[in-house]
PDB file of C-alpha atoms in Angstrom:
ATOM      1  CA  UNK A 241     107.077  95.188 118.013  1.00 81.00           C
ATOM      2  CA  UNK A 242     103.545  94.094 117.141  1.00 85.00           C
ATOM      3  CA  UNK A 243     100.956  96.586 115.878  1.00 87.00           C
ATOM      4  CA  UNK A 244     102.096 100.012 116.962  1.00 90.00           C
ATOM      5  CA  UNK A 245     101.091 103.562 116.106  1.00 91.00           C
ATOM      6  CA  UNK A 246     104.672 104.791 116.524  1.00 94.00           C
ATOM      7  CA  UNK A 247     105.289 105.376 112.818  1.00 96.00           C
ATOM      8  CA  UNK A 248     101.997 107.200 112.344  1.00 94.00           C
ATOM      9  CA  UNK A 249     102.598 109.443 115.331  1.00 94.00           C
ATOM     10  CA  UNK A 250     106.218 110.130 114.332  1.00 96.00           C
ATOM     11  CA  UNK A 251     105.342 111.069 110.745  1.00 95.00           C
ATOM     12  CA  UNK A 252     102.362 113.166 111.811  1.00 94.00           C
ATOM     13  CA  UNK A 253     104.439 115.011 114.399  1.00 94.00           C
ATOM     14  CA  UNK A 254     107.146 115.712 111.824  1.00 94.00           C
ATOM     15  CA  UNK A 255     104.561 117.689 109.858  1.00 91.00           C
ATOM     16  CA  UNK A 256     104.320 120.238 112.657  1.00 91.00           C
ATOM     17  CA  UNK A 257     108.032 120.224 113.497  1.00 90.00           C
ATOM     18  CA  UNK A 258     108.778 123.252 111.342  1.00 91.00           C
ATOM     19  CA  UNK A 259     111.619 121.377 109.643  1.00 92.00           C
ATOM     20  CA  UNK A 260     112.042 121.775 105.899  1.00 90.00           C
ATOM     21  CA  UNK A 261     115.237 119.887 105.108  1.00 93.00           C
ATOM     22  CA  UNK A 262     114.544 116.299 103.993  1.00 92.00           C
ATOM     23  CA  UNK A 263     117.418 114.825 106.006  1.00 94.00           C
ATOM     24  CA  UNK A 264     116.353 116.666 109.139  1.00 95.00           C
ATOM     25  CA  UNK A 265     112.769 115.462 108.716  1.00 95.00           C
ATOM     26  CA  UNK A 266     113.972 111.883 108.281  1.00 95.00           C
ATOM     27  CA  UNK A 267     116.094 112.111 111.424  1.00 96.00           C
ATOM     28  CA  UNK A 268     113.145 113.581 113.308  1.00 96.00           C
ATOM     29  CA  UNK A 269     110.923 110.636 112.316  1.00 96.00           C
ATOM     30  CA  UNK A 270     113.565 108.077 113.334  1.00 96.00           C
ATOM     31  CA  UNK A 271     114.273 109.701 116.696  1.00 96.00           C
ATOM     32  CA  UNK A 272     110.590 110.163 117.478  1.00 96.00           C
ATOM     33  CA  UNK A 273     109.815 106.570 116.505  1.00 96.00           C
ATOM     34  CA  UNK A 274     112.472 105.052 118.740  1.00 94.00           C
ATOM     35  CA  UNK A 275     111.613 107.385 121.601  1.00 95.00           C
ATOM     36  CA  UNK A 276     108.258 105.602 121.729  1.00 93.00           C
ATOM     37  CA  UNK A 277     109.767 102.105 121.656  1.00 92.00           C
ATOM     38  CA  UNK A 278     110.573 100.266 124.916  1.00 91.00           C
ATOM     39  CA  UNK A 279     114.286 100.061 125.675  1.00 90.00           C
ATOM     40  CA  UNK A 280     114.598  96.247 125.313  1.00 89.00           C
ATOM     41  CA  UNK A 281     113.404  96.579 121.729  1.00 90.00           C
ATOM     42  CA  UNK A 282     116.250  98.924 120.883  1.00 89.00           C
ATOM     43  CA  UNK A 283     118.769  96.101 121.287  1.00 91.00           C
ATOM     44  CA  UNK A 284     117.079  93.888 118.684  1.00 92.00           C
ATOM     45  CA  UNK A 285     118.784  93.330 115.341  1.00 91.00           C
ATOM     46  CA  UNK A 286     115.463  93.426 113.500  1.00 92.00           C
ATOM     47  CA  UNK A 287     112.138  95.028 114.400  1.00 93.00           C
ATOM     48  CA  UNK A 288     108.834  94.068 112.788  1.00 93.00           C
ATOM     49  CA  UNK A 289     106.140  96.720 113.015  1.00 94.00           C
ATOM     50  CA  UNK A 290     103.032  95.087 111.577  1.00 92.00           C
ATOM     51  CA  UNK A 291     100.447  97.813 112.006  1.00 91.00           C
ATOM     52  CA  UNK A 292      98.247  97.430 108.878  1.00 91.00           C
ATOM     53  CA  UNK A 293      97.672 101.181 108.622  1.00 93.00           C
ATOM     54  CA  UNK A 294     101.394 101.754 108.150  1.00 96.00           C
ATOM     55  CA  UNK A 295     100.710 101.528 104.410  1.00 97.00           C
ATOM     56  CA  UNK A 296      99.904 105.241 104.660  1.00 96.00           C
ATOM     57  CA  UNK A 297     103.493 106.002 105.626  1.00 96.00           C
ATOM     58  CA  UNK A 298     105.510 103.627 103.446  1.00 97.00           C
ATOM     59  CA  UNK A 299     107.140 106.473 101.535  1.00 96.00           C
ATOM     60  CA  UNK A 300     108.191 108.227 104.744  1.00 95.00           C
ATOM     61  CA  UNK A 301     109.412 104.962 106.289  1.00 96.00           C
ATOM     62  CA  UNK A 302     111.598 104.044 103.324  1.00 96.00           C
ATOM     63  CA  UNK A 303     113.082 107.532 103.375  1.00 95.00           C
ATOM     64  CA  UNK A 304     113.677 107.751 107.126  1.00 96.00           C
ATOM     65  CA  UNK A 305     114.871 104.171 107.623  1.00 96.00           C
ATOM     66  CA  UNK A 306     117.375 103.344 104.854  1.00 95.00           C
ATOM     67  CA  UNK A 307     117.544  99.674 105.860  1.00 94.00           C
ATOM     68  CA  UNK A 308     113.794  99.213 106.183  1.00 96.00           C
ATOM     69  CA  UNK A 309     111.923  96.789 103.963  1.00 97.00           C
ATOM     70  CA  UNK A 310     108.173  96.696 103.484  1.00 98.00           C
ATOM     71  CA  UNK A 311     106.129  93.503 103.357  1.00 97.00           C
ATOM     72  CA  UNK A 312     102.764  94.203 101.766  1.00 98.00           C
ATOM     73  CA  UNK A 313     100.303  91.328 102.213  1.00 96.00           C
ATOM     74  CA  UNK A 314      97.340  91.627  99.848  1.00 96.00           C
ATOM     75  CA  UNK A 315      94.112  89.661  99.998  1.00 96.00           C
ATOM     76  CA  UNK A 316      90.729  89.244  98.333  1.00 96.00           C
ATOM     77  CA  UNK A 317      89.371  92.771  98.941  1.00 97.00           C
ATOM     78  CA  UNK A 318      85.832  91.671  99.792  1.00 97.00           C
ATOM     79  CA  UNK A 319      87.230  89.392 102.475  1.00 97.00           C
ATOM     80  CA  UNK A 320      89.201  92.323 103.859  1.00 96.00           C
ATOM     81  CA  UNK A 321      86.164  94.601 103.820  1.00 97.00           C
ATOM     82  CA  UNK A 322      83.996  92.053 105.595  1.00 96.00           C
ATOM     83  CA  UNK A 323      86.713  91.296 108.168  1.00 93.00           C
ATOM     84  CA  UNK A 324      86.982  95.007 108.935  1.00 93.00           C
ATOM     85  CA  UNK A 325      83.225  95.442 109.254  1.00 94.00           C
ATOM     86  CA  UNK A 326      82.614  92.496 111.574  1.00 92.00           C
ATOM     87  CA  UNK A 327      85.589  93.148 113.875  1.00 89.00           C
ATOM     88  CA  UNK A 328      85.482  95.371 116.932  1.00 84.00           C
ATOM     89  CA  UNK A 329      88.907  96.987 117.042  1.00 80.00           C
ATOM     90  CA  UNK A 330      90.243  97.884 120.478  1.00 71.00           C
ATOM     91  CA  UNK A 331      93.643  98.930 119.128  1.00 63.00           C
ATOM     92  CA  UNK A 332      94.332 101.872 116.861  1.00 55.00           C
ATOM     93  CA  UNK A 333      91.893 104.341 118.409  1.00 59.00           C
ATOM     94  CA  UNK A 334      90.340 106.828 116.012  1.00 64.00           C
ATOM     95  CA  UNK A 335      92.484 105.460 113.164  1.00 81.00           C
ATOM     96  CA  UNK A 336      90.123 102.472 112.997  1.00 84.00           C
ATOM     97  CA  UNK A 337      86.869 104.439 113.222  1.00 87.00           C
ATOM     98  CA  UNK A 338      86.253 103.904 109.489  1.00 92.00           C
ATOM     99  CA  UNK A 339      85.583 100.187 110.166  1.00 92.00           C
ATOM    100  CA  UNK A 340      82.187 100.874 111.746  1.00 90.00           C
ATOM    101  CA  UNK A 341      80.533 101.943 108.484  1.00 94.00           C
ATOM    102  CA  UNK A 342      80.267 100.137 105.137  1.00 97.00           C
ATOM    103  CA  UNK A 343      80.501 103.443 103.276  1.00 97.00           C
ATOM    104  CA  UNK A 344      83.587 104.492 105.219  1.00 96.00           C
ATOM    105  CA  UNK A 345      85.198 101.105 104.610  1.00 97.00           C
ATOM    106  CA  UNK A 346      84.608 101.468 100.867  1.00 98.00           C
ATOM    107  CA  UNK A 347      86.033 105.004 100.911  1.00 97.00           C
ATOM    108  CA  UNK A 348      89.044 103.841 102.896  1.00 97.00           C
ATOM    109  CA  UNK A 349      89.718 100.939 100.555  1.00 97.00           C
ATOM    110  CA  UNK A 350      89.621 103.351  97.625  1.00 98.00           C
ATOM    111  CA  UNK A 351      92.205 105.432  99.468  1.00 97.00           C
ATOM    112  CA  UNK A 352      94.269 102.275 100.040  1.00 98.00           C
ATOM    113  CA  UNK A 353      94.108 101.428  96.327  1.00 98.00           C
ATOM    114  CA  UNK A 354      95.155 104.964  95.379  1.00 98.00           C
ATOM    115  CA  UNK A 355      98.061 104.734  97.807  1.00 98.00           C
ATOM    116  CA  UNK A 356      99.245 101.454  96.277  1.00 97.00           C
ATOM    117  CA  UNK A 357      99.160 103.058  92.832  1.00 97.00           C
ATOM    118  CA  UNK A 358     101.388 105.864  94.125  1.00 97.00           C
ATOM    119  CA  UNK A 359     104.158 103.414  95.059  1.00 97.00           C
ATOM    120  CA  UNK A 360     105.339 102.973  91.464  1.00 96.00           C
ATOM    121  CA  UNK A 361     108.280 105.358  91.937  1.00 96.00           C
ATOM    122  CA  UNK A 362     109.462 103.798  95.207  1.00 97.00           C
ATOM    123  CA  UNK A 363     112.489 101.443  95.311  1.00 96.00           C
ATOM    124  CA  UNK A 364     110.792  98.193  94.320  1.00 96.00           C
ATOM    125  CA  UNK A 365     113.622  96.053  95.719  1.00 96.00           C
ATOM    126  CA  UNK A 366     112.535  97.141  99.197  1.00 97.00           C
ATOM    127  CA  UNK A 367     108.849  96.395  98.589  1.00 97.00           C
ATOM    128  CA  UNK A 368     107.762  92.778  98.909  1.00 97.00           C
ATOM    129  CA  UNK A 369     104.216  91.887  97.859  1.00 97.00           C
ATOM    130  CA  UNK A 370     102.840  88.664  99.333  1.00 97.00           C
ATOM    131  CA  UNK A 371      99.523  87.055  98.443  1.00 96.00           C
ATOM    132  CA  UNK A 372      97.483  86.071 101.486  1.00 94.00           C
ATOM    133  CA  UNK A 373      95.958  83.240  99.490  1.00 93.00           C
ATOM    134  CA  UNK A 374      99.410  81.858  98.634  1.00 94.00           C
ATOM    135  CA  UNK A 375     100.494  82.309 102.238  1.00 92.00           C
ATOM    136  CA  UNK A 376      97.720  80.134 103.665  1.00 90.00           C
ATOM    137  CA  UNK A 377      97.790  77.526 100.893  1.00 91.00           C
ATOM    138  CA  UNK A 378     101.559  77.067 100.766  1.00 91.00           C
ATOM    139  CA  UNK A 379     102.850  78.633 103.995  1.00 90.00           C
ATOM    140  CA  UNK A 380     106.315  77.064 104.070  1.00 88.00           C
ATOM    141  CA  UNK A 381     107.122  77.860 100.445  1.00 91.00           C
ATOM    142  CA  UNK A 382     105.750  81.401 100.681  1.00 93.00           C
ATOM    143  CA  UNK A 383     107.400  82.299 103.990  1.00 91.00           C
ATOM    144  CA  UNK A 384     110.751  80.793 103.062  1.00 90.00           C
ATOM    145  CA  UNK A 385     110.680  82.724  99.792  1.00 93.00           C
ATOM    146  CA  UNK A 386     109.981  85.942 101.677  1.00 94.00           C
ATOM    147  CA  UNK A 387     112.717  85.240 104.217  1.00 93.00           C
ATOM    148  CA  UNK A 388     115.175  84.773 101.350  1.00 93.00           C
ATOM    149  CA  UNK A 389     114.154  88.062  99.709  1.00 94.00           C
ATOM    150  CA  UNK A 390     114.518  89.881 103.031  1.00 94.00           C
ATOM    151  CA  UNK A 391     118.015  88.505 103.448  1.00 92.00           C
ATOM    152  CA  UNK A 392     117.177  86.812 106.724  1.00 90.00           C
ATOM    153  CA  UNK A 393     118.334  83.460 108.052  1.00 85.00           C
ATOM    154  CA  UNK A 394     115.982  80.622 107.042  1.00 80.00           C
ATOM    155  CA  UNK A 395     114.097  78.924 109.843  1.00 76.00           C
ATOM    156  CA  UNK A 396     112.296  75.600 110.103  1.00 68.00           C
ATOM    157  CA  UNK A 397     108.583  75.242 110.825  1.00 64.00           C
ATOM    158  CA  UNK A 398     107.638  78.831 110.077  1.00 61.00           C
ATOM    159  CA  UNK A 399     104.052  77.666 109.637  1.00 59.00           C
ATOM    160  CA  UNK A 400     103.958  76.383 113.225  1.00 63.00           C
ATOM    161  CA  UNK A 401     104.017  79.826 114.827  1.00 57.00           C
ATOM    162  CA  UNK A 402     100.619  79.189 116.416  1.00 51.00           C
ATOM    163  CA  UNK A 403     102.406  77.065 119.027  1.00 56.00           C
ATOM    164  CA  UNK A 404     104.462  79.991 120.321  1.00 55.00           C
ATOM    165  CA  UNK A 405     103.550  81.557 123.631  1.00 58.00           C
ATOM    166  CA  UNK A 406     103.447  85.241 124.444  1.00 56.00           C
ATOM    167  CA  UNK A 407     101.009  88.106 124.883  1.00 57.00           C
ATOM    168  CA  UNK A 408      98.896  89.061 121.878  1.00 49.00           C
ATOM    169  CA  UNK A 409      96.905  92.259 122.104  1.00 51.00           C
ATOM    170  CA  UNK A 410      95.524  92.648 118.606  1.00 51.00           C
ATOM    171  CA  UNK A 411      92.220  91.730 116.982  1.00 48.00           C
ATOM    172  CA  UNK A 412      93.863  88.568 115.601  1.00 52.00           C
ATOM    173  CA  UNK A 413      94.640  87.176 119.057  1.00 51.00           C
ATOM    174  CA  UNK A 414      92.351  84.169 118.562  1.00 50.00           C
ATOM    175  CA  UNK A 415      93.328  83.369 114.984  1.00 55.00           C
ATOM    176  CA  UNK A 416      97.073  83.264 115.629  1.00 53.00           C
ATOM    177  CA  UNK A 417      96.553  80.515 118.221  1.00 47.00           C
ATOM    178  CA  UNK A 418      95.096  78.291 115.511  1.00 63.00           C
ATOM    179  CA  UNK A 419      96.823  76.382 112.752  1.00 69.00           C
ATOM    180  CA  UNK A 420      96.808  78.121 109.389  1.00 74.00           C
ATOM    181  CA  UNK A 421      93.371  77.797 107.784  1.00 68.00           C
ATOM    182  CA  UNK A 422      91.950  78.888 104.427  1.00 71.00           C
ATOM    183  CA  UNK A 423      88.175  79.093 104.861  1.00 75.00           C
ATOM    184  CA  UNK A 424      88.096  82.654 106.285  1.00 80.00           C
ATOM    185  CA  UNK A 425      88.681  84.084 102.819  1.00 87.00           C
ATOM    186  CA  UNK A 426      85.244  82.861 101.726  1.00 91.00           C
ATOM    187  CA  UNK A 427      83.259  83.966 104.768  1.00 94.00           C
ATOM    188  CA  UNK A 428      82.113  87.188 103.101  1.00 96.00           C
ATOM    189  CA  UNK A 429      80.153  85.133 100.548  1.00 96.00           C
ATOM    190  CA  UNK A 430      77.723  84.098 103.290  1.00 96.00           C
ATOM    191  CA  UNK A 431      76.688  87.743 103.658  1.00 97.00           C
ATOM    192  CA  UNK A 432      76.737  88.872 100.028  1.00 97.00           C
ATOM    193  CA  UNK A 433      72.942  88.854  99.674  1.00 98.00           C
ATOM    194  CA  UNK A 434      72.617  91.300 102.583  1.00 97.00           C
ATOM    195  CA  UNK A 435      74.822  93.944 100.932  1.00 97.00           C
ATOM    196  CA  UNK A 436      75.409  93.059  97.262  1.00 98.00           C
ATOM    197  CA  UNK A 437      75.975  96.646  96.112  1.00 98.00           C
ATOM    198  CA  UNK A 438      78.621  97.175  98.790  1.00 98.00           C
ATOM    199  CA  UNK A 439      80.534  93.996  98.002  1.00 98.00           C
ATOM    200  CA  UNK A 440      80.377  94.786  94.278  1.00 98.00           C
ATOM    201  CA  UNK A 441      81.667  98.293  94.931  1.00 98.00           C
ATOM    202  CA  UNK A 442      84.644  96.880  96.845  1.00 98.00           C
ATOM    203  CA  UNK A 443      85.365  94.457  94.016  1.00 98.00           C
ATOM    204  CA  UNK A 444      85.193  97.243  91.411  1.00 98.00           C
ATOM    205  CA  UNK A 445      87.803  99.288  93.298  1.00 98.00           C
ATOM    206  CA  UNK A 446      90.389  96.583  92.680  1.00 96.00           C
ATOM    207  CA  UNK A 447      89.192  95.434  89.262  1.00 93.00           C
TER     208      UNK A 447
END
């Protein structure tokens, strides 16, 4: 499906639906989500919705979609903060407005950390945490391990996805056309001296 706001919109709309029963709310989220999806997608056996901001709705997603599994990719937080700050996001609308300010990015990453801490009571078998660093250093081993945990059919050459053709409309459109590379995780270090307090604050959040 790519990076979609369908889950966010469905969960947010459920809050004003007037429904109180948990099962009815879950059904509302599911129906609203798939109403937004194009019809060809509805025939797919599996759907991958990779909107990064979906972390805000993991609890609702696991409740509404009993077969859903969550893949949480985590990365050096200072690299994430810098990537957010230097990128002009055309997707996501107001949801991405925090990325224009260092203070707002720090506040948002604190919110992200707090959200991760709140996942302790969720069904851990449906949560899969993947290190970005491991993914780029050992892509075949990491992806095949994830595929196994998800119960999917193993595939060859998972690290060669950059050769696939198709429309890409996200901020990563250039990167995904390249072979997997590892140097982007260190790029933030080139700018540390310009904002040391900010980078240190980000690091402290995840210490």
